[in-house]
Coordinates of C-alpha atoms in Angstrom, one line a residue:
M1349 CA -9.1 2.1 20.7
S1350 CA -6.7 0.4 17.9
S1351 CA -5.5 2.3 15.1
N1352 CA -7.2 -0.2 13.1
L1353 CA -10.8 0.8 13.7
L1354 CA -10.2 4.4 14.1
K1355 CA -8.4 4.2 10.5
G1356 CA -10.9 1.6 9.1
T1357 CA -13.7 3.8 10.0
A1358 CA -12.5 7.3 8.8
I1359 CA -12.0 5.4 5.2
L1360 CA -15.2 3.8 5.5
T1361 CA -17.2 6.1 6.7
I1362 CA -16.0 9.6 4.3
G1363 CA -16.5 6.8 1.1
L1364 CA -20.2 6.4 2.7
F1365 CA -20.5 10.2 3.3
L1366 CA -19.5 10.6 -0.4
S1367 CA -22.2 7.6 -1.5
K1368 CA -24.6 9.5 0.1
A1369 CA -24.1 12.9 -0.3
L1370 CA -24.6 12.1 -4.1
G1371 CA -27.4 9.5 -3.7
L1372 CA -29.4 11.9 -2.2
L1373 CA -27.8 15.5 -4.1
Y1374 CA -28.8 13.6 -7.6
V1375 CA -32.5 12.9 -6.5
I1376 CA -32.7 17.0 -6.5
P1377 CA -32.5 17.0 -10.9
F1378 CA -34.3 13.4 -11.2
Y1379 CA -37.1 14.8 -9.2
A1380 CA -37.2 17.7 -11.7
I1381 CA -37.0 15.4 -15.1
V1382 CA -39.8 13.0 -13.9
G1383 CA -41.7 15.1 -11.4
K1384 CA -43.5 14.2 -8.2
E1385 CA -46.1 11.9 -9.5
S1386 CA -43.6 9.6 -10.9
I1387 CA -40.8 10.1 -8.5
G1388 CA -42.8 7.0 -6.1
L1389 CA -42.5 4.6 -9.1
Y1390 CA -38.6 4.5 -8.5
Q1391 CA -39.6 3.7 -4.9
Y1392 CA -41.4 0.3 -5.6
A1393 CA -38.4 -0.7 -7.8
Y1394 CA -36.0 -0.6 -4.8
I1395 CA -37.4 -2.3 -1.7
P1396 CA -37.8 -5.9 -2.9
Y1397 CA -34.7 -5.2 -5.0
N1398 CA -32.6 -4.2 -1.7
I1399 CA -34.4 -7.8 0.1
A1400 CA -33.3 -9.6 -3.1
L1401 CA -30.0 -8.3 -2.8
S1402 CA -29.7 -8.7 0.7
I1403 CA -30.8 -12.7 0.4
A1404 CA -28.7 -13.0 -2.7
I1405 CA -25.5 -11.6 -1.2
A1406 CA -26.5 -13.8 2.4
G1407 CA -25.1 -11.8 4.7
A1408 CA -21.7 -12.6 2.0
P1409 CA -19.5 -9.5 2.8
L1410 CA -19.5 -8.9 6.7
A1411 CA -19.6 -12.8 7.6
F1412 CA -16.9 -13.2 4.8
S1413 CA -15.1 -10.5 6.5
K1414 CA -15.2 -12.1 10.3
Y1415 CA -14.4 -15.2 8.7
V1416 CA -11.1 -14.2 6.7
A1417 CA -10.0 -11.8 10.1
K1418 CA -10.2 -14.5 12.3
Y1419 CA -8.2 -16.9 10.3
N1420 CA -5.5 -14.3 9.6
A1421 CA -5.7 -13.6 13.7
L1422 CA -4.3 -17.1 13.9
G1423 CA -1.6 -17.1 11.1
D1424 CA -4.2 -18.8 8.7
Y1425 CA -4.2 -17.0 5.4
A1426 CA -4.9 -19.6 3.2
T1427 CA -8.7 -20.8 4.6
G1428 CA -9.6 -17.6 3.6
R1429 CA -8.1 -17.8 -0.1
K1430 CA -9.8 -21.2 0.0
L1431 CA -12.9 -19.7 0.5
M1432 CA -12.5 -16.8 -1.8
K1433 CA -12.5 -18.9 -4.4
S1434 CA -15.5 -20.7 -3.7
G1435 CA -17.5 -18.2 -2.6
M1436 CA -17.5 -16.7 -6.0
T1437 CA -19.0 -19.5 -7.7
I1438 CA -21.6 -19.6 -4.7
M1439 CA -22.8 -16.0 -5.4
A1440 CA -22.6 -16.1 -9.1
I1441 CA -24.9 -19.0 -8.4
T1442 CA -27.3 -16.9 -6.1
G1443 CA -27.1 -14.0 -7.8
L1444 CA -28.7 -15.7 -11.1
V1445 CA -31.3 -17.3 -8.7
S1446 CA -31.9 -14.2 -6.9
F1447 CA -32.5 -12.5 -10.4
L1448 CA -34.6 -15.0 -11.5
A1449 CA -37.0 -14.7 -8.6
L1450 CA -37.4 -10.7 -8.5
Y1451 CA -37.9 -10.9 -11.9
L1452 CA -40.9 -13.6 -12.1
L1453 CA -42.4 -12.3 -8.6
A1454 CA -42.4 -8.7 -10.0
E1455 CA -46.3 -9.0 -11.1
P1456 CA -47.3 -10.7 -7.1
I1457 CA -45.7 -8.0 -5.2
A1458 CA -47.5 -5.2 -8.0
H1459 CA -50.5 -6.7 -6.2
L1460 CA -49.3 -6.2 -3.2
V1461 CA -48.6 -2.7 -3.5
R1462 CA -51.5 -1.1 -5.3
E1463 CA -54.5 -1.8 -3.2
N1464 CA -56.9 0.6 -4.6
D1465 CA -57.9 1.6 -8.2
E1466 CA -57.5 5.8 -7.1
Q1467 CA -54.4 4.8 -6.6
I1468 CA -51.6 6.5 -8.9
F1469 CA -49.5 3.4 -10.4
S1470 CA -50.8 0.3 -12.6
I1471 CA -50.2 -2.8 -11.9
D1472 CA -48.2 -3.2 -15.3
E1473 CA -45.9 -0.1 -14.0
I1474 CA -45.0 -1.2 -11.2
A1475 CA -44.1 -4.5 -11.8
S1476 CA -42.3 -3.4 -14.8
V1477 CA -39.9 -0.5 -12.9
I1478 CA -38.8 -4.6 -10.2
R1479 CA -38.2 -6.1 -13.4
W1480 CA -35.7 -3.3 -15.1
V1481 CA -33.9 -3.1 -11.1
S1482 CA -33.6 -7.1 -10.7
F1483 CA -30.9 -7.0 -13.5
A1484 CA -28.5 -5.6 -10.8
L1485 CA -28.5 -9.3 -8.9
L1486 CA -26.2 -10.9 -11.3
V1487 CA -23.5 -8.8 -10.4
V1488 CA -23.2 -7.2 -7.3
P1489 CA -23.2 -9.9 -5.6
M1490 CA -19.8 -11.1 -6.4
M1491 CA -19.1 -7.8 -5.8
S1492 CA -19.9 -7.4 -2.7
L1493 CA -17.9 -10.6 -1.8
V1494 CA -14.5 -9.2 -2.7
R1495 CA -15.5 -6.0 -0.4
G1496 CA -15.7 -8.5 2.9
F1497 CA -12.1 -10.3 1.9
L1498 CA -10.1 -7.1 1.7
Q1499 CA -12.1 -5.7 4.7
G1500 CA -11.0 -9.0 6.3
Y1501 CA -7.4 -7.9 5.7
Q1502 CA -8.6 -4.8 7.3
K1503 CA -8.0 -3.2 3.8
M1504 CA -11.4 -0.8 3.8
E1505 CA -10.3 1.8 1.0
P1506 CA -11.8 -0.6 -1.7
T1507 CA -14.9 -0.8 -0.3
A1508 CA -15.0 2.8 0.1
V1509 CA -13.7 3.5 -3.5
S1510 CA -15.5 0.9 -5.6
Q1511 CA -19.2 1.7 -3.4
L1512 CA -18.2 5.9 -4.6
I1513 CA -17.1 4.5 -8.5
E1514 CA -20.5 3.1 -8.5
Q1515 CA -22.7 5.3 -7.3
I1516 CA -21.1 7.7 -9.7
V1517 CA -21.3 5.9 -12.5
R1518 CA -25.3 4.8 -11.5
I1519 CA -26.2 8.2 -11.1
I1520 CA -25.0 9.2 -14.3
F1521 CA -26.8 6.7 -16.1
V1522 CA -29.9 7.4 -14.0
L1523 CA -29.7 11.0 -14.9
A1524 CA -28.9 10.7 -18.6
G1525 CA -31.1 7.9 -19.2
A1526 CA -34.4 10.2 -17.6
F1527 CA -33.3 13.2 -19.8
I1528 CA -32.8 11.6 -23.3
V1529 CA -36.2 9.7 -22.5
V1530 CA -38.1 12.5 -21.6
N1531 CA -36.5 15.3 -23.6
F1532 CA -35.3 13.7 -26.6
M1533 CA -37.7 10.5 -26.9
H1534 CA -41.1 12.4 -25.5
E1535 CA -41.6 9.0 -23.7
S1536 CA -43.8 9.8 -20.2
P1537 CA -41.7 10.2 -17.7
R1538 CA -42.3 6.7 -15.5
T1539 CA -40.9 5.3 -18.8
A1540 CA -37.8 7.1 -17.9
V1541 CA -37.9 5.5 -13.9
N1542 CA -37.7 2.0 -16.1
F1543 CA -34.2 2.8 -17.4
A1544 CA -33.0 5.0 -14.2
V1545 CA -33.5 1.4 -12.2
F1546 CA -31.7 -0.2 -15.0
A1547 CA -28.9 2.1 -13.4
A1548 CA -28.2 0.1 -10.6
F1549 CA -26.7 -2.8 -12.8
I1550 CA -24.5 -0.7 -14.7
G1551 CA -23.4 1.0 -11.6
A1552 CA -22.2 -2.4 -10.2
L1553 CA -20.5 -3.3 -13.1
A1554 CA -18.2 -0.5 -12.3
G1555 CA -18.0 -1.4 -8.9
L1556 CA -16.8 -5.0 -9.7
A1557 CA -14.1 -3.3 -12.1
V1558 CA -13.0 -0.6 -10.0
L1559 CA -12.1 -4.0 -6.9
Y1560 CA -10.5 -6.2 -9.7
K1561 CA -8.1 -3.4 -10.3
Y1562 CA -7.2 -3.4 -5.9
W1563 CA -7.5 -7.0 -6.0
R1564 CA -4.2 -6.9 -8.9
G1565 CA -2.8 -4.8 -6.5
F1566 CA -3.0 -6.4 -3.1
K1567 CA -1.9 -10.0 -4.4
P1568 CA 1.4 -9.6 -4.3
E1569 CA 0.8 -9.1 -0.3
F1570 CA -1.7 -11.6 -0.1
D1571 CA 0.5 -14.1 -2.1
H1572 CA 3.3 -13.6 0.1
L1573 CA 1.4 -14.1 3.6
L1574 CA -0.4 -17.2 1.9
A1575 CA 3.3 -18.5 1.5
N1576 CA 3.7 -18.4 5.0
S1577 CA 0.6 -19.8 5.8
P1578 CA -0.2 -23.4 6.9
P1579 CA -2.4 -25.5 4.6
A1580 CA -5.6 -25.2 4.0
D1581 CA -6.1 -28.6 3.9
D1582 CA -6.6 -28.1 7.7
V1583 CA -9.9 -27.2 7.5
S1584 CA -12.2 -28.7 4.9
F1585 CA -15.2 -27.4 3.2
R1586 CA -17.5 -29.0 5.3
R1587 CA -16.2 -26.9 8.3
M1588 CA -15.2 -24.0 6.6
Y1589 CA -19.4 -23.6 5.2
K1590 CA -20.3 -24.6 8.7
E1591 CA -18.8 -22.1 10.5
L1592 CA -19.7 -19.8 7.3
F1593 CA -23.2 -20.6 7.3
A1594 CA -23.9 -20.1 11.5
Y1595 CA -22.5 -16.3 10.8
I1596 CA -24.5 -15.9 7.9
F1597 CA -28.4 -15.6 8.4
P1598 CA -27.7 -12.9 11.7
F1599 CA -25.7 -11.2 8.8
I1600 CA -28.9 -11.2 6.6
L1601 CA -30.8 -9.9 9.0
V1602 CA -28.8 -7.0 10.1
G1603 CA -28.3 -6.3 6.3
V1604 CA -32.3 -6.8 5.4
I1605 CA -33.6 -5.7 8.0
N1606 CA -34.6 -1.5 7.5
P1607 CA -35.8 -2.7 3.6
L1608 CA -37.7 -5.4 5.4
Y1609 CA -39.4 -2.7 7.4
Q1610 CA -39.9 -0.7 4.6
F1611 CA -41.6 -3.5 2.7
V1612 CA -44.2 -3.7 5.3
D1613 CA -44.9 -0.3 4.9
M1614 CA -45.1 -0.7 0.8
I1615 CA -47.8 -3.9 1.5
T1616 CA -49.9 -2.2 4.6
F1617 CA -49.2 1.3 4.3
N1618 CA -52.0 2.0 1.4
N1619 CA -54.6 0.0 2.6
A1620 CA -54.3 1.4 5.6
M1621 CA -54.5 4.8 3.9
A1622 CA -57.3 3.9 1.5
S1623 CA -59.5 2.2 4.9
I1624 CA -59.4 6.2 6.3
G1625 CA -60.2 7.7 3.1
L1626 CA -56.8 8.9 2.1
S1627 CA -56.2 6.3 -1.1
K1628 CA -56.0 9.2 -3.7
V1629 CA -52.9 10.3 -1.7
T1630 CA -51.2 7.6 -0.7
D1631 CA -48.8 6.9 -3.3
S1632 CA -46.9 10.3 -2.6
Y1633 CA -47.3 9.9 1.1
F1634 CA -45.6 6.5 0.6
A1635 CA -42.9 8.6 -1.5
M1636 CA -42.2 10.7 0.7
L1637 CA -42.1 8.6 3.8
N1638 CA -40.0 5.7 2.2
F1639 CA -37.8 7.5 -0.7
L1640 CA -37.7 11.2 -0.4
T1641 CA -37.6 12.0 3.4
H1642 CA -36.1 8.3 4.1
K1643 CA -32.7 9.4 1.7
I1644 CA -32.4 12.2 4.3
V1645 CA -32.6 10.5 6.9
M1646 CA -30.2 7.9 6.5
I1647 CA -27.3 10.2 5.9
P1648 CA -26.3 10.4 9.5
V1649 CA -26.9 6.6 9.7
M1650 CA -23.4 6.4 7.2
V1651 CA -21.4 6.9 10.4
A1652 CA -22.6 3.9 12.4
T1653 CA -22.5 1.9 9.1
G1654 CA -18.8 2.5 8.9
F1655 CA -18.1 1.7 12.6
S1656 CA -19.7 -1.4 11.9
M1657 CA -18.0 -2.2 9.0
A1658 CA -14.4 -1.7 10.5
L1659 CA -16.0 -2.7 14.3
I1660 CA -16.7 -6.0 13.2
P1661 CA -13.2 -7.6 12.4
V1662 CA -11.7 -5.3 14.8
I1663 CA -13.9 -7.2 17.5
T1664 CA -13.1 -10.7 16.0
D1665 CA -9.9 -10.3 16.5
F1666 CA -10.1 -9.0 19.8
Y1667 CA -12.2 -11.8 20.8
A1668 CA -10.2 -14.2 19.3
R1669 CA -7.3 -13.0 21.0
K1670 CA -9.5 -12.8 24.6
N1671 CA -8.4 -9.6 24.7
Q1672 CA -11.1 -7.8 26.8
Q1673 CA -9.8 -4.4 27.3
G1674 CA -9.4 -4.3 23.7
I1675 CA -13.2 -4.8 23.3
S1676 CA -14.1 -2.4 26.1
R1677 CA -12.5 0.4 24.9
S1678 CA -13.2 -0.4 21.2
L1679 CA -16.9 -0.3 22.4
D1680 CA -16.4 2.5 24.5
Q1681 CA -15.6 5.1 21.8
T1682 CA -17.6 3.5 19.2
Y1683 CA -20.9 4.6 20.8
Q1684 CA -19.7 8.2 21.7
I1685 CA -18.1 8.5 18.8
M1686 CA -21.3 7.7 16.8
L1687 CA -23.5 9.7 19.1
F1688 CA -21.2 12.2 18.8
L1689 CA -21.7 12.8 15.1
T1690 CA -25.0 11.6 14.8
I1691 CA -27.3 13.5 17.3
P1692 CA -26.5 17.1 16.1
M1693 CA -27.6 16.0 12.6
V1694 CA -30.7 14.5 13.6
I1695 CA -31.3 17.7 15.3
G1696 CA -30.4 19.9 11.9
M1697 CA -33.1 17.8 10.0
I1698 CA -35.8 18.6 12.9
I1699 CA -35.0 22.4 12.9
L1700 CA -34.1 22.9 9.0
S1701 CA -37.1 20.3 8.1
N1702 CA -38.9 23.0 6.3
E1703 CA -35.7 24.5 4.4
L1704 CA -34.3 21.3 3.4
Y1705 CA -37.3 19.3 1.5
L1706 CA -37.6 22.6 -0.4
F1707 CA -34.2 22.8 -1.2
L1708 CA -34.1 19.0 -2.0
Y1709 CA -37.2 18.8 -3.6
E1710 CA -40.0 21.7 -3.6
Q1711 CA -41.9 22.9 -1.1
E1712 CA -44.0 20.9 0.2
A1713 CA -45.7 21.1 4.2
M1714 CA -46.5 17.4 4.3
G1715 CA -42.5 16.5 3.3
A1716 CA -41.2 18.8 6.2
E1717 CA -43.7 17.1 8.8
I1718 CA -42.7 14.2 7.5
L1719 CA -38.7 14.3 7.3
A1720 CA -39.1 16.4 11.1
S1721 CA -41.0 13.4 12.7
Y1722 CA -38.7 10.9 10.3
A1723 CA -35.6 12.2 11.6
P1724 CA -35.4 10.8 15.3
V1725 CA -35.5 7.8 14.2
A1726 CA -31.8 7.9 12.6
V1727 CA -30.1 7.5 16.4
L1728 CA -32.1 4.0 16.6
F1729 CA -30.9 3.1 13.2
G1730 CA -27.8 3.5 14.0
L1731 CA -27.4 1.9 17.3
Y1732 CA -29.1 -1.1 15.8
T1733 CA -26.1 -1.3 13.2
V1734 CA -23.2 -0.5 15.6
T1735 CA -24.5 -3.0 18.2
A1736 CA -26.0 -5.9 16.0
A1737 CA -22.2 -5.4 14.6
I1738 CA -20.9 -6.2 18.1
L1739 CA -23.1 -9.0 18.5
Q1740 CA -22.0 -10.4 15.6
G1741 CA -18.1 -10.0 16.2
I1742 CA -18.6 -11.7 20.0
D1743 CA -20.6 -14.8 18.3
R1744 CA -23.7 -14.3 19.9
H1745 CA -25.5 -14.5 16.1
K1746 CA -28.9 -16.2 17.5
W1747 CA -29.8 -13.0 19.9
I1748 CA -29.4 -11.0 16.6
V1749 CA -31.5 -13.2 14.6
F1750 CA -34.2 -12.9 17.8
T1751 CA -34.1 -9.3 18.6
S1752 CA -34.2 -8.3 14.9
L1753 CA -37.3 -10.7 14.6
F1754 CA -38.9 -9.1 17.6
G1755 CA -39.1 -5.7 16.5
L1756 CA -40.0 -6.7 13.0
L1757 CA -42.9 -8.2 14.6
L1758 CA -43.9 -5.3 16.7
K1759 CA -43.6 -3.3 13.3
L1760 CA -45.4 -5.3 11.7
A1761 CA -48.4 -6.0 14.6
L1762 CA -48.4 -2.3 15.0
N1763 CA -48.1 -0.4 11.7
I1764 CA -52.0 -0.9 10.9
P1765 CA -53.8 0.7 14.1
L1766 CA -51.1 3.6 14.3
I1767 CA -51.7 4.5 10.0
K1768 CA -55.5 4.9 11.4
L1769 CA -54.8 6.2 13.9
F1770 CA -51.8 9.1 13.2
E1771 CA -51.3 8.6 9.3
T1772 CA -47.7 8.7 8.1
N1773 CA -46.6 9.4 11.7
G1774 CA -48.2 6.1 12.3
A1775 CA -45.8 4.3 10.4
I1776 CA -42.8 6.2 11.5
L1777 CA -44.0 5.4 15.2
A1778 CA -43.8 1.6 14.2
T1779 CA -41.1 2.0 12.9
G1780 CA -39.6 3.8 16.3
I1781 CA -40.7 1.0 18.3
G1782 CA -39.6 -1.8 17.1
Y1783 CA -36.5 0.0 16.5
T1784 CA -35.9 0.9 20.0
F1785 CA -37.4 -2.6 21.0
A1786 CA -34.7 -4.3 19.0
V1787 CA -31.5 -1.8 20.2
G1788 CA -32.2 -2.2 24.0
L1789 CA -32.5 -6.0 23.9
N1790 CA -28.9 -5.8 21.8
I1791 CA -27.6 -4.0 24.6
A1792 CA -28.9 -5.8 27.2
V1793 CA -27.1 -8.7 26.0
I1794 CA -23.9 -7.0 25.3
A1795 CA -23.6 -5.6 28.7
K1796 CA -24.0 -9.5 30.4
V1797 CA -22.1 -11.2 28.0
L1798 CA -19.3 -9.2 28.2
H1799 CA -20.0 -7.7 31.7
Y1800 CA -19.8 -4.4 30.2
K1801 CA -21.5 -1.4 32.2
S1802 CA -19.1 2.3 31.5
K1803 CA -20.3 4.6 33.8
M1804 CA -18.0 7.0 31.6
V1805 CA -20.4 6.4 28.0
F1806 CA -22.9 7.3 30.1
R1807 CA -21.4 10.4 31.7
R1808 CA -20.7 11.6 28.1
L1809 CA -23.7 11.3 27.0
I1810 CA -25.0 13.5 29.5
L1811 CA -22.5 16.1 28.3
I1812 CA -23.4 15.3 24.5
S1813 CA -26.8 16.0 25.5
L1814 CA -25.8 18.8 27.0
L1815 CA -23.8 20.6 24.5
N1816 CA -26.8 19.7 21.7
V1817 CA -28.8 21.5 23.9
A1818 CA -27.0 24.4 23.2
M1819 CA -26.1 23.9 20.0
F1820 CA -30.4 23.7 19.6
V1821 CA -31.2 26.4 21.0
A1822 CA -28.5 28.9 18.7
V1823 CA -29.9 27.3 15.8
T1824 CA -33.2 27.8 16.6
L1825 CA -32.4 31.9 17.0
T1826 CA -30.8 31.6 13.9
L1827 CA -33.3 30.5 12.1
K1828 CA -35.9 32.6 13.7
G1829 CA -33.7 35.5 13.1
L1830 CA -33.7 34.8 9.4
L1831 CA -36.9 34.0 8.7
V1832 CA -37.1 38.1 10.1
F1833 CA -36.6 38.9 6.3
G1834 CA -39.4 36.0 5.3
P1835 CA -40.0 32.6 4.6
A1836 CA -37.6 30.4 2.3
E1837 CA -39.1 31.4 -0.9
G1838 CA -37.0 29.5 -3.6
K1839 CA -33.9 26.8 -3.5
I1840 CA -31.6 29.2 -3.6
Q1841 CA -33.1 31.1 -0.4
A1842 CA -33.8 27.9 1.5
F1843 CA -30.0 27.0 0.6
L1844 CA -28.8 29.7 2.3
Y1845 CA -31.1 29.4 5.3
I1846 CA -29.6 26.1 5.6
V1847 CA -25.8 27.2 5.3
V1848 CA -26.1 30.0 7.8
C1849 CA -27.6 27.7 10.6
A1850 CA -25.1 24.7 9.6
I1851 CA -22.4 27.1 10.4
V1852 CA -23.9 28.9 13.5
G1853 CA -24.3 24.7 14.8
A1854 CA -20.8 23.5 13.3
V1855 CA -19.7 26.6 15.6
V1856 CA -21.0 26.7 18.5
Y1857 CA -21.0 22.4 18.9
G1858 CA -17.0 22.8 17.8
Y1859 CA -16.3 25.1 20.5
L1860 CA -17.8 23.3 23.5
S1861 CA -16.8 20.1 22.1
L1862 CA -13.0 21.5 22.0
K1863 CA -13.2 23.8 25.4
T1864 CA -14.5 20.8 27.3
G1865 CA -12.2 18.7 26.4
L1866 CA -14.5 16.1 24.6
A1867 CA -13.6 16.1 21.2
Q1868 CA -10.0 15.6 22.3
K1869 CA -11.0 12.9 24.0
L1870 CA -12.4 11.2 21.4
F1871 CA -10.5 11.8 18.9
G1872 CA -7.1 11.0 20.1
E1873 CA -3.4 12.9 20.7
R1874 CA -3.5 13.8 16.9
L1875 CA -6.1 16.2 18.0
T1876 CA -5.2 17.3 21.6
K1877 CA -1.7 18.5 20.3
L1878 CA -3.4 21.0 17.9
T1879 CA -6.1 22.0 19.9
N1880 CA -3.0 22.5 22.4
K1881 CA -2.1 24.9 20.5
L1882 CA -5.0 26.8 19.5
G1883 CA -5.6 27.3 23.4
F1884 CA -7.9 24.6 23.5
R1885 CA -6.5 22.5 26.7
G1886 CA -10.6 21.3 27.9

């Protein structure tokens, strides 16, 4: 695998991990401020916001990254700069249009969500949070475009740092605003949620400021490359945007597919639950499914997201140079490392679902059950992200559209009947089925187009599975041993149980990975040299 892919993946994954970790941890004090009932209102704002955001961005960051990387590989740095200038104007316009659309459609969306008078939230309350969050659409598209341009030059650090700063500023505003509204202004927690969702706008401004600073730092390097580039006039705006728009729709789908699955739940879950007599709990269960547990489940997916963001420009470069060996090597490494890192995290979430939910939120049997059921879907989320990135890198955009929409239609068709049969688990099962078909089709297309069939990856997957079985047994026995002293009854005790089990799991999994030589094969020469000194020669 190219060192650029490993380095880029590491930077993006670390940045995403820190950002996701903060995005999860802030929920603990926020949950305490606004309470179990009002937390669901927060999620009703973010699902339509995420869809509108993906449309506003129009797949621009990854599409732009791919476009810039392609022409940079050909030595043409002028075309990317030319696109950057016009792209900023377009992103500003689409951001404004998307803001107005979401703001004006807030009430109709609220009517779709509220199916029964027994539900907790009113139409006005749901519409209000959607309007407040819509302001972020004015800034985020431009910020995302700059990230895409820098990624096209394989500058991954600005994306990671800006995401982290954006998250930190947003969280400070969320917690400080909610605390002041509830404790000093003595307003309701639901009013505090309005201020909390507006924090997305404040965070976006901070992220944009960070990117501007990076842009100023890299500009001399970019200007030097531009000076030695063919003139941009060789590529007309018509040709430029025709090629770019060929990328955009698949990128939109990849970016928006998870929010679309959530939106299907948003418009069908309450109706299906009410039809089986559960309208009083539907808002709470929906918050557990699509906000509280979803935040935890998405943590393993950050590994795949880091890979996909770094993989697209690298695969595009190999594909432009017709370097089949480079493509195959990158795919082998990507599949293996992603599964090596995500599967044990998922297993840990399943085993420790009760303790995790108690530590992060409160003692809630239903929340823990939903988390344990939802956790395995994280592997499918990760595989979808990576396989879609590969298809984007090799210009198979029509297949992305087909497989993504096929999976989404399965979700839409199955969601209501499965919810009626299995309640919340039915929604999870419908999501799993949709993603399974989408991932399976993506892998089939990749194998056919690239003549890719790696027996080594299959063998390594068997080894990874065996190591995870050993880890599963070790962590399960450890937890059972701890439960002899009694179940966790508070956040501190739950945290201690999680830490002890995590340490045992990491030690067992790490030791076996080093002893079998798997870790050394996946992570390269530096790790091999270090482990040889420590006596792990595989």
